[in-house]
Short mmCIF file of N, CA, C and O in Angstrom, two decimals:
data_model
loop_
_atom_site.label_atom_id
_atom_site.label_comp_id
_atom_site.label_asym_id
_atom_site.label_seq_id
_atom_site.Cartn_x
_atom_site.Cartn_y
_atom_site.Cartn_z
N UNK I 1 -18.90 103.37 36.01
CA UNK I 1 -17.97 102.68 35.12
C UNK I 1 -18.62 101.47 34.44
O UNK I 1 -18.39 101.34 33.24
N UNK I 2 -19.40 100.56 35.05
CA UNK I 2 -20.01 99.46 34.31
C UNK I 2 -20.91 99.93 33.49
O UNK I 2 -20.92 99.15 32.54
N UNK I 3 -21.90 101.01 33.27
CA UNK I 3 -23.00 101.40 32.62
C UNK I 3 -21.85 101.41 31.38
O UNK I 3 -21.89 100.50 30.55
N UNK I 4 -20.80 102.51 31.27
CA UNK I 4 -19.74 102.64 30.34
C UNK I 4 -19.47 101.55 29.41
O UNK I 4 -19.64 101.52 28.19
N UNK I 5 -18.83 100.32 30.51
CA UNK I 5 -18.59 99.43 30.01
C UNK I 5 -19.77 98.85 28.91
O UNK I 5 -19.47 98.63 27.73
N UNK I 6 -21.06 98.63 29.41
CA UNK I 6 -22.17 97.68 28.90
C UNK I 6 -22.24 98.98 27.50
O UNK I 6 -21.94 98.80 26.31
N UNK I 7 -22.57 99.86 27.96
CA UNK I 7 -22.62 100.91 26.58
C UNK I 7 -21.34 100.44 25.16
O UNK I 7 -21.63 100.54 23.97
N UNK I 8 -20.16 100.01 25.59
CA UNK I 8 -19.19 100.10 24.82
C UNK I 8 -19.37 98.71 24.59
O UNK I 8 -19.10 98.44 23.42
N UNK I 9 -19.78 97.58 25.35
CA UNK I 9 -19.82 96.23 24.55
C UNK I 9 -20.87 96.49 23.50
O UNK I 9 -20.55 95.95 22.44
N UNK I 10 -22.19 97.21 23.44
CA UNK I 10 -23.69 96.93 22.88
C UNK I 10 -22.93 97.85 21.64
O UNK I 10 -23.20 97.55 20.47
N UNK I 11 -22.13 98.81 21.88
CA UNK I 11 -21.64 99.49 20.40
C UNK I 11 -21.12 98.56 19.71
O UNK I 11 -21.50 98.27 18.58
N UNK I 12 -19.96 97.83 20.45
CA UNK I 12 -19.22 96.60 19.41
C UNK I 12 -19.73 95.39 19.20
O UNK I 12 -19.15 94.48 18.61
N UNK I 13 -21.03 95.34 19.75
CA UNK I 13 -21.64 94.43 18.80
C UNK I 13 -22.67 94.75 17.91
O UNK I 13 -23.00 94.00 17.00
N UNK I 14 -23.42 96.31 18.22
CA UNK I 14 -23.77 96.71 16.77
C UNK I 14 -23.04 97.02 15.09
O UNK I 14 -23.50 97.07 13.95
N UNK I 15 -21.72 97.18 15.72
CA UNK I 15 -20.73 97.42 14.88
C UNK I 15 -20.39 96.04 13.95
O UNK I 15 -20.07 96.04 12.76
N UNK I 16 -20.55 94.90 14.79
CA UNK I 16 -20.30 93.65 14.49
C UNK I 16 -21.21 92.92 13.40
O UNK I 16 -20.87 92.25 12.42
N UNK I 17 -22.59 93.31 13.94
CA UNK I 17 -23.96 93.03 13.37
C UNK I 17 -23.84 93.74 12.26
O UNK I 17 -23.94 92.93 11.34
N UNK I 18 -23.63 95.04 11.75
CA UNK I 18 -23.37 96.11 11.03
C UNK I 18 -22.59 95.11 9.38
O UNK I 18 -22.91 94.79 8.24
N UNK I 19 -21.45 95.01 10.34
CA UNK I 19 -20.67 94.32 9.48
C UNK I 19 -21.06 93.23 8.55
O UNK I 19 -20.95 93.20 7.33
N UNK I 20 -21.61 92.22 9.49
CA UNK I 20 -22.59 90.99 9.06
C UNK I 20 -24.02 91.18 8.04
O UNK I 20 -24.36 90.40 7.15
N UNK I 21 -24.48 91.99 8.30
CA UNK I 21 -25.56 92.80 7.46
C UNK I 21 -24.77 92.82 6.32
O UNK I 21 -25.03 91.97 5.47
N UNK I 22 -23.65 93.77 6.06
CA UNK I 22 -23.40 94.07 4.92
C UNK I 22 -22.61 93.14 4.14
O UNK I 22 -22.44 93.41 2.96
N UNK I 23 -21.99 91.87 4.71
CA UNK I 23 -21.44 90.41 4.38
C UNK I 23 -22.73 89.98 3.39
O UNK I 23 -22.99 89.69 2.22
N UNK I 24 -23.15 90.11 4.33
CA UNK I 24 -24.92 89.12 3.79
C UNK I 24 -25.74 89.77 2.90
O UNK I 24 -26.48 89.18 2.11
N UNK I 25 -25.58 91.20 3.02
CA UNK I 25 -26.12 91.97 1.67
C UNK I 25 -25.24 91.51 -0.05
O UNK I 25 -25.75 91.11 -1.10
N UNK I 26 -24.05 91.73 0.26
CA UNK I 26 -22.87 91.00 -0.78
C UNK I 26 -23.47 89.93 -0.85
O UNK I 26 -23.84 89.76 -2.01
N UNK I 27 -23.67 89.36 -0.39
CA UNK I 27 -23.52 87.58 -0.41
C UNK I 27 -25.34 87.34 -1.16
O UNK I 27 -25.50 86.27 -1.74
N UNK I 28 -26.33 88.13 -1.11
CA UNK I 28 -27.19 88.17 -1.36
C UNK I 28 -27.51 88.99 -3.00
O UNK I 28 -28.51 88.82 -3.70
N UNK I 29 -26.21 89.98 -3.30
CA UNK I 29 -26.21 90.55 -4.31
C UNK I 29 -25.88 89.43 -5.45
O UNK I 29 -26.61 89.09 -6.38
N UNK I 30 -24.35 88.86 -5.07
CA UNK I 30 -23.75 87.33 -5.90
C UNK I 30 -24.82 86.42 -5.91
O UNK I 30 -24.82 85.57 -6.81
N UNK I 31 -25.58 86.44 -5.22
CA UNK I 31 -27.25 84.96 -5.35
C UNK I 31 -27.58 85.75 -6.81
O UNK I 31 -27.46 85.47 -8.00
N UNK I 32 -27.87 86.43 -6.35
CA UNK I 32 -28.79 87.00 -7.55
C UNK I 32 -28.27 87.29 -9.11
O UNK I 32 -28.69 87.35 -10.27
N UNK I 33 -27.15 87.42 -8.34
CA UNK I 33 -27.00 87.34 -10.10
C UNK I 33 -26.61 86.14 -10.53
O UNK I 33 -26.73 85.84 -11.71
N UNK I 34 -26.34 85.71 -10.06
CA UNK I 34 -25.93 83.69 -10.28
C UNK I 34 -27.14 83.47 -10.73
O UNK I 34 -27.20 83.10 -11.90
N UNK I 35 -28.34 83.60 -10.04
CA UNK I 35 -29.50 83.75 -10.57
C UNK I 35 -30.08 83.95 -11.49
O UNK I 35 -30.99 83.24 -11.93
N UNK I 36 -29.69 84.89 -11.93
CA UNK I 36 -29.86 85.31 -13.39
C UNK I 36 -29.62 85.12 -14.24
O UNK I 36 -30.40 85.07 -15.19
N UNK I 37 -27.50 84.80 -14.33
CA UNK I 37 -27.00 83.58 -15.30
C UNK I 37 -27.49 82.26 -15.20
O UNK I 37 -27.32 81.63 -16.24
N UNK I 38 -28.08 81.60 -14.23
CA UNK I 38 -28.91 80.50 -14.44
C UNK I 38 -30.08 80.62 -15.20
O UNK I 38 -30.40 79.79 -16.05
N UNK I 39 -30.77 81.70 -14.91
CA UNK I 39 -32.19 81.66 -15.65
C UNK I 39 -31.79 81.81 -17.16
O UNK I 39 -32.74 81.61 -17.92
N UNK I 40 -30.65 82.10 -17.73
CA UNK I 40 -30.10 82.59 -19.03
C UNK I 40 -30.06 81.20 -19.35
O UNK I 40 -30.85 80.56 -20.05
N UNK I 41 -29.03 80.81 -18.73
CA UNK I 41 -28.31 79.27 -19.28
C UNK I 41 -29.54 78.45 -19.29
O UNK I 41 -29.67 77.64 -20.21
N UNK I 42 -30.40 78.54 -18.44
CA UNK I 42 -32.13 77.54 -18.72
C UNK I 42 -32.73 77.88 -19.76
O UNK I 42 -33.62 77.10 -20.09
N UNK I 43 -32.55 78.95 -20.54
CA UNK I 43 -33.15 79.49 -21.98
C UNK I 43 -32.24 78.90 -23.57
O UNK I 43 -32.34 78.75 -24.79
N UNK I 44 -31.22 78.75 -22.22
CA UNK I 44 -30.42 78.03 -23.74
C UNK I 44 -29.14 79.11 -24.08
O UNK I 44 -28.63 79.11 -25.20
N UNK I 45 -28.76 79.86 -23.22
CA UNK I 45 -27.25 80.68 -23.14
C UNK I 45 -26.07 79.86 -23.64
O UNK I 45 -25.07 80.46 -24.06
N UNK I 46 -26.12 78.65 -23.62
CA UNK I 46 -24.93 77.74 -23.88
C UNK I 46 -23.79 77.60 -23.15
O UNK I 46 -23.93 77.74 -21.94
N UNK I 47 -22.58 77.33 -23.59
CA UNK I 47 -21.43 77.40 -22.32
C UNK I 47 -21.25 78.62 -21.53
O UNK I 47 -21.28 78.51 -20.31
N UNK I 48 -20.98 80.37 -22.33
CA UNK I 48 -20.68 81.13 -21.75
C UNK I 48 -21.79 80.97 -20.45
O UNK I 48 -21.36 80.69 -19.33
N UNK I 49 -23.26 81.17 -20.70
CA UNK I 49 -23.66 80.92 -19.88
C UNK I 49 -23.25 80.39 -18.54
O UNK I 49 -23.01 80.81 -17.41
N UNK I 50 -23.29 78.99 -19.36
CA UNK I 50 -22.77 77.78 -17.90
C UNK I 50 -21.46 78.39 -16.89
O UNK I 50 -21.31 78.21 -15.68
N UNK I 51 -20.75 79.02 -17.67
CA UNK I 51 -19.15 79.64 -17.56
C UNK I 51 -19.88 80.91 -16.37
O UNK I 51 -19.69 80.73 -15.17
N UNK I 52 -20.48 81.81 -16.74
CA UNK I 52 -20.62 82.90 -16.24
C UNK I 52 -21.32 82.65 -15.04
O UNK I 52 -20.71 83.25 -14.16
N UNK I 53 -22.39 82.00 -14.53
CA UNK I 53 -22.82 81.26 -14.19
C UNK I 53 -22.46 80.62 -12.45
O UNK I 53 -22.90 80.91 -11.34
N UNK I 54 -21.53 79.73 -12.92
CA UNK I 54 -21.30 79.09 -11.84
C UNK I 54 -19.59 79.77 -11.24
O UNK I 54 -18.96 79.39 -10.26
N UNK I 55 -19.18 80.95 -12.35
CA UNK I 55 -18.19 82.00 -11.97
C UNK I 55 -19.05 82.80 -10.77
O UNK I 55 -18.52 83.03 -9.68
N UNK I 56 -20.75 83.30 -11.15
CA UNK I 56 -20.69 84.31 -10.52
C UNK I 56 -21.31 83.23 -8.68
O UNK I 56 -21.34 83.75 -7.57
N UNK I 57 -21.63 81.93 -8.95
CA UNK I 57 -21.70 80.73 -8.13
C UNK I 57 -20.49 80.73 -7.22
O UNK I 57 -20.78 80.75 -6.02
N UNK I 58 -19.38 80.71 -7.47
CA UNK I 58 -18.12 80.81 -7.08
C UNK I 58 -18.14 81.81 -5.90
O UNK I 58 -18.09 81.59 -4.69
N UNK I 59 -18.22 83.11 -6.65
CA UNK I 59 -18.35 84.30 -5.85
C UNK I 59 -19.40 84.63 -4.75
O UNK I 59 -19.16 85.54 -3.95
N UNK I 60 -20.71 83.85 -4.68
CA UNK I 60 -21.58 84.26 -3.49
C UNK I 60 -21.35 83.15 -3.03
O UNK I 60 -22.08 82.94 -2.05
N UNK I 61 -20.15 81.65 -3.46
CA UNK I 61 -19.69 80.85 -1.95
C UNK I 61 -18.90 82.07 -1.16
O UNK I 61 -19.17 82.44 -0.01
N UNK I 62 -18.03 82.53 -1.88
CA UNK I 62 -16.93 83.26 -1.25
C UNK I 62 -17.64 84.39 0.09
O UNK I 62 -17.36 84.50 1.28
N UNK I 63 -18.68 85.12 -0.82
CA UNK I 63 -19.02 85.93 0.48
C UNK I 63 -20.11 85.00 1.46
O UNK I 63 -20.54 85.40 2.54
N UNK I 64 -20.33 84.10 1.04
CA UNK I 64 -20.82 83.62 1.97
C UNK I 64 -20.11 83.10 3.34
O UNK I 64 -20.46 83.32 4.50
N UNK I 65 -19.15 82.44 2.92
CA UNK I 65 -18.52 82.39 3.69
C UNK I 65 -17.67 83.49 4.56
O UNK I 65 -16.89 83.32 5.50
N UNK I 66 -18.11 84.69 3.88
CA UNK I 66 -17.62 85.90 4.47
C UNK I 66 -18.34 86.24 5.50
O UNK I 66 -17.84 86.66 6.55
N UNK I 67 -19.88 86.07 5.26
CA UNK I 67 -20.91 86.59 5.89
C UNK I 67 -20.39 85.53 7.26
O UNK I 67 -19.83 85.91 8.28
N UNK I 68 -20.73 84.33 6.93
CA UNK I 68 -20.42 82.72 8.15
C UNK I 68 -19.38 83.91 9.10
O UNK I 68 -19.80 84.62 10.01
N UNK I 69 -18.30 83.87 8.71
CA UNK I 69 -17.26 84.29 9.63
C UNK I 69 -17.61 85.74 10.49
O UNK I 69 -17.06 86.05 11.55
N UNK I 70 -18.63 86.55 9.79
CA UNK I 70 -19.10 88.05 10.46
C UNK I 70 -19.55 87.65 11.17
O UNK I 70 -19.11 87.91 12.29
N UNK I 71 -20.73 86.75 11.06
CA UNK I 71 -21.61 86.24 12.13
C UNK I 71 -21.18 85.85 12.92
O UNK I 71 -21.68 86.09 14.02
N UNK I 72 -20.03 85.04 12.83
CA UNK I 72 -19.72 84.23 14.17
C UNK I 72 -19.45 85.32 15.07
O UNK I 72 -19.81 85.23 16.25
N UNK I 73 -18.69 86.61 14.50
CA UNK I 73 -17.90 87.34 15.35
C UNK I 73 -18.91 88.08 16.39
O UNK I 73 -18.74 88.16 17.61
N UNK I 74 -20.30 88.76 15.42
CA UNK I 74 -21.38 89.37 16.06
C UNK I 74 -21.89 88.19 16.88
O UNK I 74 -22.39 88.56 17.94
N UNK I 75 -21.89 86.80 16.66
CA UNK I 75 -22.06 86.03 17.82
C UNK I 75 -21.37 86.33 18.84
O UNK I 75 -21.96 86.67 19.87
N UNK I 76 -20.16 86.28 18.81
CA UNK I 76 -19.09 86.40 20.25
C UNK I 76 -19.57 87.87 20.80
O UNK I 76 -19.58 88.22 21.98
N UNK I 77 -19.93 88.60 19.74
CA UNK I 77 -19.96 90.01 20.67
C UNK I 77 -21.39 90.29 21.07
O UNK I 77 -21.59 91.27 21.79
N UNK I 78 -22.63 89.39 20.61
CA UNK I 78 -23.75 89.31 21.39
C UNK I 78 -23.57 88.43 22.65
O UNK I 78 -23.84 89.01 23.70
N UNK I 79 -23.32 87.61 22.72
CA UNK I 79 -22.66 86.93 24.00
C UNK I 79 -21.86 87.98 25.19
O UNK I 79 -21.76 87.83 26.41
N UNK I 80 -21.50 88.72 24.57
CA UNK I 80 -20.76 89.70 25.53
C UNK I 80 -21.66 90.99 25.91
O UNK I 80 -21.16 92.03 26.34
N UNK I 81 -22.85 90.83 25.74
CA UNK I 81 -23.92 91.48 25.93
C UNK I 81 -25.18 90.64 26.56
O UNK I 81 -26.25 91.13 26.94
N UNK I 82 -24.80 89.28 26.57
CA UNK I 82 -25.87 88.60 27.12
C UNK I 82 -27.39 88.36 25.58
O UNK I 82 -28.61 88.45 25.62
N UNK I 83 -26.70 88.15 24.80
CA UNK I 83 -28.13 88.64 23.51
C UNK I 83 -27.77 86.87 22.72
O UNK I 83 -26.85 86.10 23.00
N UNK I 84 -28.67 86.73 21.88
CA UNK I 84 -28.39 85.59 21.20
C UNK I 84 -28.64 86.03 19.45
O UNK I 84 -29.25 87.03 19.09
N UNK I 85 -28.21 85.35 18.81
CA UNK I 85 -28.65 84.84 17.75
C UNK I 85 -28.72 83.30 16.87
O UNK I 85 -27.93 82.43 17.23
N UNK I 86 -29.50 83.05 15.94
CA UNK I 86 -29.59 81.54 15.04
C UNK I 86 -29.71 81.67 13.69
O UNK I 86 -30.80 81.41 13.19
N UNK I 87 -28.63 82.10 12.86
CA UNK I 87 -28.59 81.83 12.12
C UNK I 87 -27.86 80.64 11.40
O UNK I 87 -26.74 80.24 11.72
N UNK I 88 -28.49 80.23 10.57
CA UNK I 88 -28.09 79.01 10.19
C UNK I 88 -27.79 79.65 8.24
O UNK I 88 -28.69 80.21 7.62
N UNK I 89 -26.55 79.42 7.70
CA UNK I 89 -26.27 79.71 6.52
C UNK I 89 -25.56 78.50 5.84
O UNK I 89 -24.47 78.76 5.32
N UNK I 90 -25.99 77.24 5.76
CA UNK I 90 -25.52 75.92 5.61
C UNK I 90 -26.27 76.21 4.07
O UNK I 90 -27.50 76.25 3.96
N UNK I 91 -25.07 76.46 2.60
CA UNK I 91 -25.98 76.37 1.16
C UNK I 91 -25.55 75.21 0.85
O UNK I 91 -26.10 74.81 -0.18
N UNK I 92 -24.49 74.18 1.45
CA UNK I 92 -24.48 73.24 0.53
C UNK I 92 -23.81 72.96 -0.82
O UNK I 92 -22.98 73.82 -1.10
N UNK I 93 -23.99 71.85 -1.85
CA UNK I 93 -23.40 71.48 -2.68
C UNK I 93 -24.21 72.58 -4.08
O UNK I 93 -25.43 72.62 -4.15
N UNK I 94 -23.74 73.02 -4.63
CA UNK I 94 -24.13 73.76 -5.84
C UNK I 94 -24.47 72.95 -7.21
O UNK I 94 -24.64 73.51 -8.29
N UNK I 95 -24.53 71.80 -7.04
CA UNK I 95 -24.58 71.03 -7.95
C UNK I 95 -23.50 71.12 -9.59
O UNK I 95 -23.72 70.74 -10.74
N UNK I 96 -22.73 71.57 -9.14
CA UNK I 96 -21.67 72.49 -9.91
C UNK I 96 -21.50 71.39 -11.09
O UNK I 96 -22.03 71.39 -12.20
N UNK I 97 -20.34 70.15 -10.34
CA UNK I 97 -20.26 68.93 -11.21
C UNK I 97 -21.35 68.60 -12.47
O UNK I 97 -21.33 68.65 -13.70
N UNK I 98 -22.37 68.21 -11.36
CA UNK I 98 -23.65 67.78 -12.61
C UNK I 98 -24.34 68.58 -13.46
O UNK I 98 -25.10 68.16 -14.33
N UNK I 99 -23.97 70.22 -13.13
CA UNK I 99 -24.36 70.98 -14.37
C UNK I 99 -23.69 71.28 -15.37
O UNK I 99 -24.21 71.82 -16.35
N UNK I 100 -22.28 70.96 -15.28
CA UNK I 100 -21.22 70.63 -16.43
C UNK I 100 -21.39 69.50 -17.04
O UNK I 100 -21.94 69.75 -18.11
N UNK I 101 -21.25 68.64 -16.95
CA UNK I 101 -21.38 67.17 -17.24
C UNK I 101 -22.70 66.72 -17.85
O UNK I 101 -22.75 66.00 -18.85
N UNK I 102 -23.96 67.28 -17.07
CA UNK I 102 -24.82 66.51 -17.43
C UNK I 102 -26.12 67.65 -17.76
O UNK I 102 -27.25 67.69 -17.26
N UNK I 103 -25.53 68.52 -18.74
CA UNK I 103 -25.71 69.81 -18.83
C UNK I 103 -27.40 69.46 -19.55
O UNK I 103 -27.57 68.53 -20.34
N UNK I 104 -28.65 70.51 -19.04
CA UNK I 104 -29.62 69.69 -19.45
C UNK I 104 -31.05 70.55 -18.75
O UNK I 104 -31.09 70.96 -17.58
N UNK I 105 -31.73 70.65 -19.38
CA UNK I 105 -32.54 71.01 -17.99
C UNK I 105 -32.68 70.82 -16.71
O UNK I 105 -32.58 71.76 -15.93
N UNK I 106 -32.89 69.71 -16.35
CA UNK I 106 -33.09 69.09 -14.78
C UNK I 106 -32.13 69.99 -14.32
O UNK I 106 -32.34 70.94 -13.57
N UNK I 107 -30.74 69.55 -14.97
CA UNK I 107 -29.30 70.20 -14.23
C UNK I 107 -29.49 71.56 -14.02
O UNK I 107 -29.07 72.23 -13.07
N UNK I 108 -30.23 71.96 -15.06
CA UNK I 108 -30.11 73.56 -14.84
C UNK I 108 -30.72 73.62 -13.70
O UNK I 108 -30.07 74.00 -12.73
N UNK I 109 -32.00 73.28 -13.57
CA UNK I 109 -33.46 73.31 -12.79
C UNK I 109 -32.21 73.57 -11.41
O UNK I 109 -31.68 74.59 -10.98
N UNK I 110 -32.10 72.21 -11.05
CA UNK I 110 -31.83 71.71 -9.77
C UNK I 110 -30.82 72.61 -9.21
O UNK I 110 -30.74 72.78 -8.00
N UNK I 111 -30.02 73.23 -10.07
CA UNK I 111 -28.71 74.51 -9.44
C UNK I 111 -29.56 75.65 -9.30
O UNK I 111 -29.37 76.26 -8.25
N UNK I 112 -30.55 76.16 -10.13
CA UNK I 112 -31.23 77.48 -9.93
C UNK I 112 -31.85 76.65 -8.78
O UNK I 112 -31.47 76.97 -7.66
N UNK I 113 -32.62 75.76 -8.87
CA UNK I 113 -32.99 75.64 -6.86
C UNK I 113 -32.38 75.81 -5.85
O UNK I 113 -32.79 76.45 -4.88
N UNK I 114 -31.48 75.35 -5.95
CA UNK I 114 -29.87 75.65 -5.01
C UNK I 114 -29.77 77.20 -4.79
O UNK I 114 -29.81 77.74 -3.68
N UNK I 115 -29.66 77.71 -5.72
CA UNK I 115 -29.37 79.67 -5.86
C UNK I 115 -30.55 79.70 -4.84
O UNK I 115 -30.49 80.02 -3.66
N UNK I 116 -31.46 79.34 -5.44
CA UNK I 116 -33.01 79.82 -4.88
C UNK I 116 -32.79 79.94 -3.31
O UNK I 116 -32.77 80.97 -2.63
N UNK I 117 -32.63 78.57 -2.89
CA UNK I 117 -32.67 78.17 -1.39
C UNK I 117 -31.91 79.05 -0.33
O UNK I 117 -32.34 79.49 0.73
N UNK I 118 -30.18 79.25 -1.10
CA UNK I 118 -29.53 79.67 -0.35
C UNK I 118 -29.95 81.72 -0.17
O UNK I 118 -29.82 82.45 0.82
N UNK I 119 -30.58 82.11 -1.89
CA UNK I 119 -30.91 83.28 -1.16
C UNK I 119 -32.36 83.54 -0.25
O UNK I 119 -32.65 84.56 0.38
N UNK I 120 -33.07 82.41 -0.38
CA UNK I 120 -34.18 82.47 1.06
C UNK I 120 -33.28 82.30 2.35
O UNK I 120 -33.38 83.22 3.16
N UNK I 121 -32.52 81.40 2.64
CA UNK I 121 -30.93 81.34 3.60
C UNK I 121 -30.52 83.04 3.73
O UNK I 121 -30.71 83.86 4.63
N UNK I 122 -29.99 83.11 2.57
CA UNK I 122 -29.32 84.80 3.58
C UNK I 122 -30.64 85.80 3.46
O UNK I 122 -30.56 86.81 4.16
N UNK I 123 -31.52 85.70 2.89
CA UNK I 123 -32.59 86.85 3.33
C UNK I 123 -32.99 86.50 5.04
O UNK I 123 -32.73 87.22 6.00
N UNK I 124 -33.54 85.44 5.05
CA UNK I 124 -33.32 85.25 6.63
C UNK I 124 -32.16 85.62 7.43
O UNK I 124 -32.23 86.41 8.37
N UNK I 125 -31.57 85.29 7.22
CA UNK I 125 -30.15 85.79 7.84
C UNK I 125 -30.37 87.19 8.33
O UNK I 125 -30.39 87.63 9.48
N UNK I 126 -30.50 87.68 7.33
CA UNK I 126 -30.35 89.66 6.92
C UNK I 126 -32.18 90.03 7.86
O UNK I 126 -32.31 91.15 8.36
N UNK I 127 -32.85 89.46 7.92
CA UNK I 127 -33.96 90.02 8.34
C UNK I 127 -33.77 89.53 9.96
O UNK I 127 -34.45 90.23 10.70
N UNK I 128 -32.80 88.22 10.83
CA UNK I 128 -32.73 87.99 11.92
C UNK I 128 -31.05 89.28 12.22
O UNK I 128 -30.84 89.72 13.35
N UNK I 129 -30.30 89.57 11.25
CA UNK I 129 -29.64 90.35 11.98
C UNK I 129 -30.41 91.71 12.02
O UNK I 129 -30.49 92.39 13.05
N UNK I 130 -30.76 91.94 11.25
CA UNK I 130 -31.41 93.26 11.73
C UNK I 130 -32.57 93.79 13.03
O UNK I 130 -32.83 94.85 13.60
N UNK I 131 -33.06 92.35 13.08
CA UNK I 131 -33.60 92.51 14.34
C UNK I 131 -32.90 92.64 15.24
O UNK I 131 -33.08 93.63 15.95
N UNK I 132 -32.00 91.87 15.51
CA UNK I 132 -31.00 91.74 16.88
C UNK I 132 -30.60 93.42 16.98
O UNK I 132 -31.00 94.20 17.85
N UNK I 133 -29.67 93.72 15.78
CA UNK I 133 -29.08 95.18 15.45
C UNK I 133 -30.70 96.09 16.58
O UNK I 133 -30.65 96.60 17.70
N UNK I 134 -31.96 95.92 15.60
CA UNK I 134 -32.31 96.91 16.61
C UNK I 134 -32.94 96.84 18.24
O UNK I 134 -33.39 97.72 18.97
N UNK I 135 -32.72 95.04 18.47
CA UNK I 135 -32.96 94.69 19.84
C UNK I 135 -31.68 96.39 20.82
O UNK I 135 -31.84 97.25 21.69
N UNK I 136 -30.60 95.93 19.89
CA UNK I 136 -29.12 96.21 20.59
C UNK I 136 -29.50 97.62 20.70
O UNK I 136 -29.50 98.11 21.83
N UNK I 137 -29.95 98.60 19.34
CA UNK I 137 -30.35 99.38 19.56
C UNK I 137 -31.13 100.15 20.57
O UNK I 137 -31.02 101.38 20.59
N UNK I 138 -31.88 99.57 21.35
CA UNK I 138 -33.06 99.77 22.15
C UNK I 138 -32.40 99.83 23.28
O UNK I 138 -32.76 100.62 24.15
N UNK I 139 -31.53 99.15 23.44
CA UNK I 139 -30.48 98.75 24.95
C UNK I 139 -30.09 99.69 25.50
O UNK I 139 -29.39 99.59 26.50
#
């Protein structure tokens, strides 16, 4: 009965991890294209730009914070397997304000760094859950 048991926790936390992967894949798709409307609006796109921009900015907070909440859960359910993980997905201020306002290169610069950072942030993310996923695997 315990082998059972440990078998059925290591499923629900691959299932968990699973989930989180694909949070963080989303959340990594919205970088990128935020990304891209930044690199536009740095050429000189103008407002739509700026508009489209920190819309599609909006949207990889949202899954990010989607991903935050998967993780935690594949946290609780590696814990229930005895397993760890560290991810850290802290992106911070988007510089949102000062690229409206003080619309400009630098401004641009300094938000496409921001994009930049946070998708080196969830690529890590996505390359430490997948390890764990196939630690769990191996189990």
């Amino acid at each position: 009965m315990g082998e059972y048991r440990e078998q059925k926790e290591i499923q629900e936390a691959i299932t968990a991890g699973e989930r989180a992967l694909l949070s963080l894949k989303e959340a990594k798709q919205a970088l990128s294209s935020a990304g891209n409307w930044g690199l536009f609006d740095m050429l000189g796109g103008g407002m739509i730009a700026t508009f489209a921009k920190h819309s599609k900015i909006d949207k990889a907070r949202t899954e990010i914070e989607d991903a935050k909440r998967d993780i935690k859960v594949f946290e609780r359910e590696l814990r229930d397997v005895q397993q760890s993980i560290d991810v850290d997905l802290n992106i911070g201020d988007f510089l949102t304000f000062a690229d409206y306002f003080f619309d400009g290169l630098i401004a641009d610069w300094m938000v496409q760094s921001k994009i930049n950072k946070a998708r080196e942030q969830v690529d890590a993310a996505i390359r430490k859950v997948e390890m764990v996923i196939v630690r769990l695997r191996q189990l």
